[in-house]
XYZ file of C-alpha atoms in Angstrom:
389
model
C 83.627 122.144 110.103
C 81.302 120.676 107.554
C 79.175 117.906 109.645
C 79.262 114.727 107.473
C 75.317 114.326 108.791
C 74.093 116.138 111.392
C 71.551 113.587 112.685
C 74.366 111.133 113.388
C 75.730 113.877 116.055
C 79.304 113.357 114.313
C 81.502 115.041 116.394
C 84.328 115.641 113.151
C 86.227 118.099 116.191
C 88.733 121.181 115.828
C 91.445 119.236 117.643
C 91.268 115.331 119.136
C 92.322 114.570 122.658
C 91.584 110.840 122.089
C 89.033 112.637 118.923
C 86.045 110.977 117.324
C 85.136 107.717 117.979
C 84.289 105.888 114.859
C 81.118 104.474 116.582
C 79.986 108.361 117.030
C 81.295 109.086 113.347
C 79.089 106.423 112.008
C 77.989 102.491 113.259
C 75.524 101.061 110.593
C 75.387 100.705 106.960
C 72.064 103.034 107.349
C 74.627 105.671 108.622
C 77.019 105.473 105.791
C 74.046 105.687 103.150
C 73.537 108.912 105.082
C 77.044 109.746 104.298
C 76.822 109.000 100.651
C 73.881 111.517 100.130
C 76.071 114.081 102.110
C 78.250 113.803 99.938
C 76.686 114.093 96.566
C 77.588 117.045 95.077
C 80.477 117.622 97.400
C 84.058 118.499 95.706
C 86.991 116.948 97.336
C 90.237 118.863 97.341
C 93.310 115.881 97.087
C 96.443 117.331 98.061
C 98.576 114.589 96.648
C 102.029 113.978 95.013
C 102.070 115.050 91.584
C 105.265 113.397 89.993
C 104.572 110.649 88.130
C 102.319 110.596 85.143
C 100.946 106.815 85.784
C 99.346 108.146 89.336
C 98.044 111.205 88.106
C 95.950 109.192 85.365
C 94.745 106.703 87.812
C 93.432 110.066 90.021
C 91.781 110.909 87.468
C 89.952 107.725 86.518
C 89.162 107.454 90.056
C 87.289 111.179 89.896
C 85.315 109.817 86.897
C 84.289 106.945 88.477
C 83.350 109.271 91.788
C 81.346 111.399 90.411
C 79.198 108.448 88.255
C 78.591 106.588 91.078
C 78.304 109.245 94.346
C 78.043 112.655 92.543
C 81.580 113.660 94.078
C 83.952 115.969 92.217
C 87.632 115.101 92.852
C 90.049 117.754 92.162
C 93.584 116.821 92.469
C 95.862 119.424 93.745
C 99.402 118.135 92.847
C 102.481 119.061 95.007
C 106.169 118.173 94.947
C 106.470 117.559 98.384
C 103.520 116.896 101.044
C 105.434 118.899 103.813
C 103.781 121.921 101.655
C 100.524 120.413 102.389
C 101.308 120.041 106.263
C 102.525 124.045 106.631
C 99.199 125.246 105.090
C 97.307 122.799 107.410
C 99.494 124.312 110.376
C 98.628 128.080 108.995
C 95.216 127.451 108.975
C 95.045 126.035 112.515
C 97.099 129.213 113.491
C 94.710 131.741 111.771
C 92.003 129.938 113.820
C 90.272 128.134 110.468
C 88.672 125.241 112.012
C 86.195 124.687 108.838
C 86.022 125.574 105.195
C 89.350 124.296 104.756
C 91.117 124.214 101.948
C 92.342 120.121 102.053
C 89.997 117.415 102.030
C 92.040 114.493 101.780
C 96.149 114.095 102.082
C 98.565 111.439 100.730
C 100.912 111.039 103.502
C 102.803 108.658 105.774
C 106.079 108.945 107.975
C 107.068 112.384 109.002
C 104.108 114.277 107.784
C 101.200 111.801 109.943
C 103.245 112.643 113.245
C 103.731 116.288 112.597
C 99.808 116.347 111.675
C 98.756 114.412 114.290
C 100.715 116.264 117.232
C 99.488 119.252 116.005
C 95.743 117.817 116.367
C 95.179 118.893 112.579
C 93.559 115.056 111.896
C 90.307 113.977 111.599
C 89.413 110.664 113.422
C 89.624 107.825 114.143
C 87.574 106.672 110.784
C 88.871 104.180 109.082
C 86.833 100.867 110.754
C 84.008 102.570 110.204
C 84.717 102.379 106.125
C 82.719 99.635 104.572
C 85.645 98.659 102.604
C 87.564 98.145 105.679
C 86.609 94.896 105.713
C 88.948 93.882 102.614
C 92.009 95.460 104.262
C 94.947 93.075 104.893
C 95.249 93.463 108.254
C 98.477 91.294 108.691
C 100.238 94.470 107.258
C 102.090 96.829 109.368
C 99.005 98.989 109.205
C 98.553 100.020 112.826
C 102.079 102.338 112.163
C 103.360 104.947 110.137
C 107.086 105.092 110.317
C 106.619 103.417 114.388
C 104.159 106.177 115.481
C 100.628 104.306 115.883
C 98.106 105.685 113.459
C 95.418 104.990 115.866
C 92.727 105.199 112.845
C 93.720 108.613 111.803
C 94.672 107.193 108.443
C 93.650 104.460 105.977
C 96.486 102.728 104.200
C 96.661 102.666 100.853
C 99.539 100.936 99.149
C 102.610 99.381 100.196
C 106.237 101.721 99.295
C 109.231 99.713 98.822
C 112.658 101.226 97.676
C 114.395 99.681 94.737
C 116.588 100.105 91.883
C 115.850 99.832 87.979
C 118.562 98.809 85.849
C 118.815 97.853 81.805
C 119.920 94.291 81.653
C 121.803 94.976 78.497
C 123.589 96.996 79.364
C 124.079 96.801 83.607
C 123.742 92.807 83.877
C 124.967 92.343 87.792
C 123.805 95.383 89.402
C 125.106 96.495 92.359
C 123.749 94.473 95.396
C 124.558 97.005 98.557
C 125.556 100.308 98.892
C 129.498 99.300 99.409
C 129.307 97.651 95.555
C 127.661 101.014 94.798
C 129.974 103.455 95.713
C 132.918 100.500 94.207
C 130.732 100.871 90.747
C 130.814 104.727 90.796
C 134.656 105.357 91.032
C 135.030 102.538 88.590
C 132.444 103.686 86.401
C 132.245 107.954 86.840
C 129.095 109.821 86.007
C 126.814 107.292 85.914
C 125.021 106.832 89.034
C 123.156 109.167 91.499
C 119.601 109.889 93.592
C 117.134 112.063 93.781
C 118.019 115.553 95.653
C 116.986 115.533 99.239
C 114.556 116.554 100.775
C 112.623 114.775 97.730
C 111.007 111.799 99.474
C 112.735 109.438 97.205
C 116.599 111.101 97.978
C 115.544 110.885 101.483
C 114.688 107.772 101.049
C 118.115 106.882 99.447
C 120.186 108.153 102.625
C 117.881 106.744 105.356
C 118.748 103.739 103.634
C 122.406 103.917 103.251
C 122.232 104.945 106.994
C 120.832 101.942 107.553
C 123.407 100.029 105.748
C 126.157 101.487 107.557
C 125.095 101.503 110.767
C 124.050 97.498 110.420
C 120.381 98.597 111.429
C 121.512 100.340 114.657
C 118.737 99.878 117.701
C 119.352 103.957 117.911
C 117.672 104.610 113.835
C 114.154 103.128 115.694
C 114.125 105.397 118.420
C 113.636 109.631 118.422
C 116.765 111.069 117.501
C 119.256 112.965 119.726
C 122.327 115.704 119.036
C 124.164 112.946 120.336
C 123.301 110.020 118.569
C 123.257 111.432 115.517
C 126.320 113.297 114.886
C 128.079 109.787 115.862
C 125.899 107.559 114.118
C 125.730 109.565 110.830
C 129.117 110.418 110.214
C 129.951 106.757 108.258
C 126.730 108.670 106.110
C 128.686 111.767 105.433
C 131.896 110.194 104.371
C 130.626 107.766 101.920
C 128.127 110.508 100.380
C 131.303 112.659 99.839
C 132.865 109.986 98.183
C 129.928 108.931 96.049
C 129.439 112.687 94.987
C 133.077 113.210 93.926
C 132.222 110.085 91.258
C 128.543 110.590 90.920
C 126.583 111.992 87.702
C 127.124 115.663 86.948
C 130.113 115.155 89.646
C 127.450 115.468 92.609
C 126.712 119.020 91.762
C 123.467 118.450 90.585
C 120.665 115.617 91.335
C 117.551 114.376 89.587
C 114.662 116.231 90.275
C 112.965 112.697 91.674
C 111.928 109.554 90.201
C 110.356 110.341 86.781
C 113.797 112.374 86.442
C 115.814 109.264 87.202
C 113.954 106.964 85.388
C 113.916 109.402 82.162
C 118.138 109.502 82.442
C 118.211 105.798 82.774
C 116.405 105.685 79.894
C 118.398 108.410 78.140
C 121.379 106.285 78.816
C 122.775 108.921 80.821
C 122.441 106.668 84.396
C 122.593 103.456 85.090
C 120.385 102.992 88.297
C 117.316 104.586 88.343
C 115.051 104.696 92.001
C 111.572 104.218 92.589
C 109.375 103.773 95.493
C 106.939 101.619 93.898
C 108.389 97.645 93.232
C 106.447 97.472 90.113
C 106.581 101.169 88.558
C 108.780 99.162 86.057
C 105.913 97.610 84.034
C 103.656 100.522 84.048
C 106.902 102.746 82.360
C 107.583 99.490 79.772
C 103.713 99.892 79.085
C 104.012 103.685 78.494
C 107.288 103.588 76.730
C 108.915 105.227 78.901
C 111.358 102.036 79.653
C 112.578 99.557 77.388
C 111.552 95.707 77.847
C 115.364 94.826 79.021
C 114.416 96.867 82.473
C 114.401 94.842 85.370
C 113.431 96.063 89.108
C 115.519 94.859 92.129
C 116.298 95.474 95.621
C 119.682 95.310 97.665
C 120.554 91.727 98.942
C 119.551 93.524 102.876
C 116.265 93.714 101.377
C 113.840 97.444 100.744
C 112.770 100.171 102.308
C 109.331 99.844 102.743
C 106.468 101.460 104.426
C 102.768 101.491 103.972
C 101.282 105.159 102.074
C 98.367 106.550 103.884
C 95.169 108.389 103.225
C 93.660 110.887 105.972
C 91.136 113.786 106.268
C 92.396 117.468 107.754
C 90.365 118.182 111.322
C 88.822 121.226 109.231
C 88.229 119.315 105.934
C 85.408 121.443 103.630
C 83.819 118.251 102.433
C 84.639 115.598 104.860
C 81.742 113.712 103.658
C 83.439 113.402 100.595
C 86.435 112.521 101.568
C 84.853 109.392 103.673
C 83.230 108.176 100.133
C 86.368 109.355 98.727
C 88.889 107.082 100.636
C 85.929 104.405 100.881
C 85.754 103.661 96.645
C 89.945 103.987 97.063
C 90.089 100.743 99.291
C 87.324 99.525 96.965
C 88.113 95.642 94.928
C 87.237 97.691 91.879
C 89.915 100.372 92.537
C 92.671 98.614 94.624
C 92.543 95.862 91.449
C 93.049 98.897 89.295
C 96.155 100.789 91.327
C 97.544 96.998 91.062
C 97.358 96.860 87.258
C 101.106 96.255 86.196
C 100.040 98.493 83.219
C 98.829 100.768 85.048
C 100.064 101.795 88.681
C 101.656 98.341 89.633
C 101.345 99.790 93.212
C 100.904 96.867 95.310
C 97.255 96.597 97.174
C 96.835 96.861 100.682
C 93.474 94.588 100.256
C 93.915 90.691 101.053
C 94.717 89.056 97.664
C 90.986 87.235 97.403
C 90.114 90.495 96.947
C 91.652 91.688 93.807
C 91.794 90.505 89.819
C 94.115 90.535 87.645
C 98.005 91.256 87.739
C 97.122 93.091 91.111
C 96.924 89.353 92.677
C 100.874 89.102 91.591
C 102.333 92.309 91.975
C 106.010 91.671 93.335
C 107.221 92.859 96.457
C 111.287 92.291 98.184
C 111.907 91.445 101.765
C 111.279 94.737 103.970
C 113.662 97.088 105.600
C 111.716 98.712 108.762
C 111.815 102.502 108.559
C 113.823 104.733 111.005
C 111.713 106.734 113.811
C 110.041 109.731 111.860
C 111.863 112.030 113.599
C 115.672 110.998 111.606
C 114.028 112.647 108.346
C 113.956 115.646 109.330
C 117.108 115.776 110.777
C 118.595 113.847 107.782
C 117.232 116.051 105.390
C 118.585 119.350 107.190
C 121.780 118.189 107.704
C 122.211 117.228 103.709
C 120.713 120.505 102.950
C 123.503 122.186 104.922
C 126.460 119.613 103.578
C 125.496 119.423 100.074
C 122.536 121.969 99.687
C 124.533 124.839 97.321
């Protein structure tokens, strides 16, 4: 591995029993200025989601503004689904490539964090050792990833909350649970539908309407079992064959993801379109993308939600970068930024005090807790094998 500073005796190790304590990683501001001039000249590999056109921009302003101010080069490497990230991480750690690796920093949470983090492919703990950790909110479920503790192995970034985008001309009373849904599909044919599983946002869509139709059962929070979850998911399997049988393109065919959905709202071909992201609303009105008449909502149960994580691969090339990196991210100046309704509209995981403009306001709906990582998986095989061809 690439030692952040070799004076400091980091000990950035090939695989964490309880791993680096952040006091060994670095314990004075004199240590982090260390860091920064590690760092300089450093390129940071960012294996992050590449769907949406409003994040990708705001990666790319904050590359500019890394390498003005540390000399860091930030390439993102866009994927459609982090689990691709994950499976080269666990091929590297097979072929025994414990540094020069090819990811510097992932964009992960849920699934993904436990599958890294049993597999000891996580560098850490780091994140109270960040300068900017001082502006995190702490009051936010930031100690968790989808119930499994993060234990420092991660810094949050923004807060994810499910909801639905309508046109208020032309959908004025949205449907307000899953039961009105599937009632406004067989009255209404063709017109609504989610993102194809396992696309985080369709997965998010059934873990969801599991939740709904299991009232929240005490089973969703703990790890799954054969058992449990051929009883507990077969109210799932008969609604989805319902709402398929009524659904847009008759169920044979599902948006790619978000940008898909919100393009066929727009097209007037849908009438719901999903995002994870309670404000992605304003930043497509300011692009054009949506008209003025859209309005986000959630369900009357309330959304989804879940923090969205940063963290560094055990074998990370530039780790040094990628402390600076994830440092300026949880920075005023950026967090303020990602919170721009115009811009990113992703709500901040800084306390408010911290932030200017519209990122002091951004909206969020009363949360839905997330199911024990270990239902995804199992979700998203199961749908593959029902609904898959």
């Amino acid at each position: 591995m690439n030692k952040i500073v070799s004076t400091l005796g980091v000990m950035a190790t090939v695989a964490y029993s309880t791993t680096v304590y952040a006091d060994e990683i670095m314990s004075a501001t004199d240590n982090w200025n260390q860091i920064e001039q590690r760092a300089k000249g450093q390129t940071v590999y960012f294996h992050a989601w590449g769907g949406s056109q409003e994040i990708n921009r705001y990666i790319q302003w904050a590359g500019k503004q890394l390498k003005s101010e540390y000399g860091v080069t930030l390439k993102h490497v866009k994927v459609t689904d982090i689990a691709e990230t994950t499976t080269r991480l666990i091929a590297e750690k097979a072929a025994g490539k414990d540094s020069e690796g090819s990811v510097d920093i992932v964009w992960i949470n849920g699934e993904n964090f436990r599958s890294l983090k049993n597999n000891h492919l996580l560098f850490g703990p780091f994140t109270q050792s960040l300068p900017n950790w001082q502006y995190v909110d702490k009051s936010l479920p930031i100690d968790v990833d989808f119930s499994e503790p993060t234990e420092g192995l991660e810094a949050p970034w923004g807060v994810g909350q499910l909801v639905f985008i309508h046109d208020q001309k032309t959908l004025h009373n949205p449907p307000q649970s899953f039961s009105e849904m599937l009632s406004y599909a067989q009255a209404f044919p063709n017109r609504l539908s989610y993102p194809r599983p396992p696309e985080f946002h369709g997965t998010s869509f059934i873990k969801s309407l599991l939740i709904e139709l299991t009232n929240n059962s005490p089973a969703l929070s703990k790890p799954v079992s054969n058992d449990d979850f051929q009883t507990i998911t077969a109210p799932l399997w008969a609604y989805l064959d319902k709402f398929h049988k009524v659904a847009w393109r008759g169920g044979k065919q599902f948006p790619a993801g978000t940008s898909e959905s919100i393009q066929l709202l727009d097209d007037g071909q849908i009438d719901l379109a999903i995002t994870f992201n309670p404000n992605a609303v304003f930043s497509a009105q300011a692009s054009g993308k949506l008209a003025k008449s859209t309005k986000a909502y959630a369900l009357e149960s309330g959304a989804l939600s879940n923090i969205h994580f940063l963290a560094i691969p055990w074998n990370a090339h530039s780790s040094a970068g990628a402390l600076v990196t994830i440092n300026f991210l949880l920075s005023p100046q950026a967090q303020s930024r990602k919170g721009d309704l115009n811009i990113w509209g992703d709500p901040s995981v800084l306390s408010s005090q911290y932030l200017t403009g519209s990122a002091k306001h951004t909206q969020q709906f009363k949360s839905v807790d997330e199911p024990h990582p270990s239902w995804q998986t199992a979700l998203e095989n199961e749908w593959l094998k029902r609904y898959g061809n």
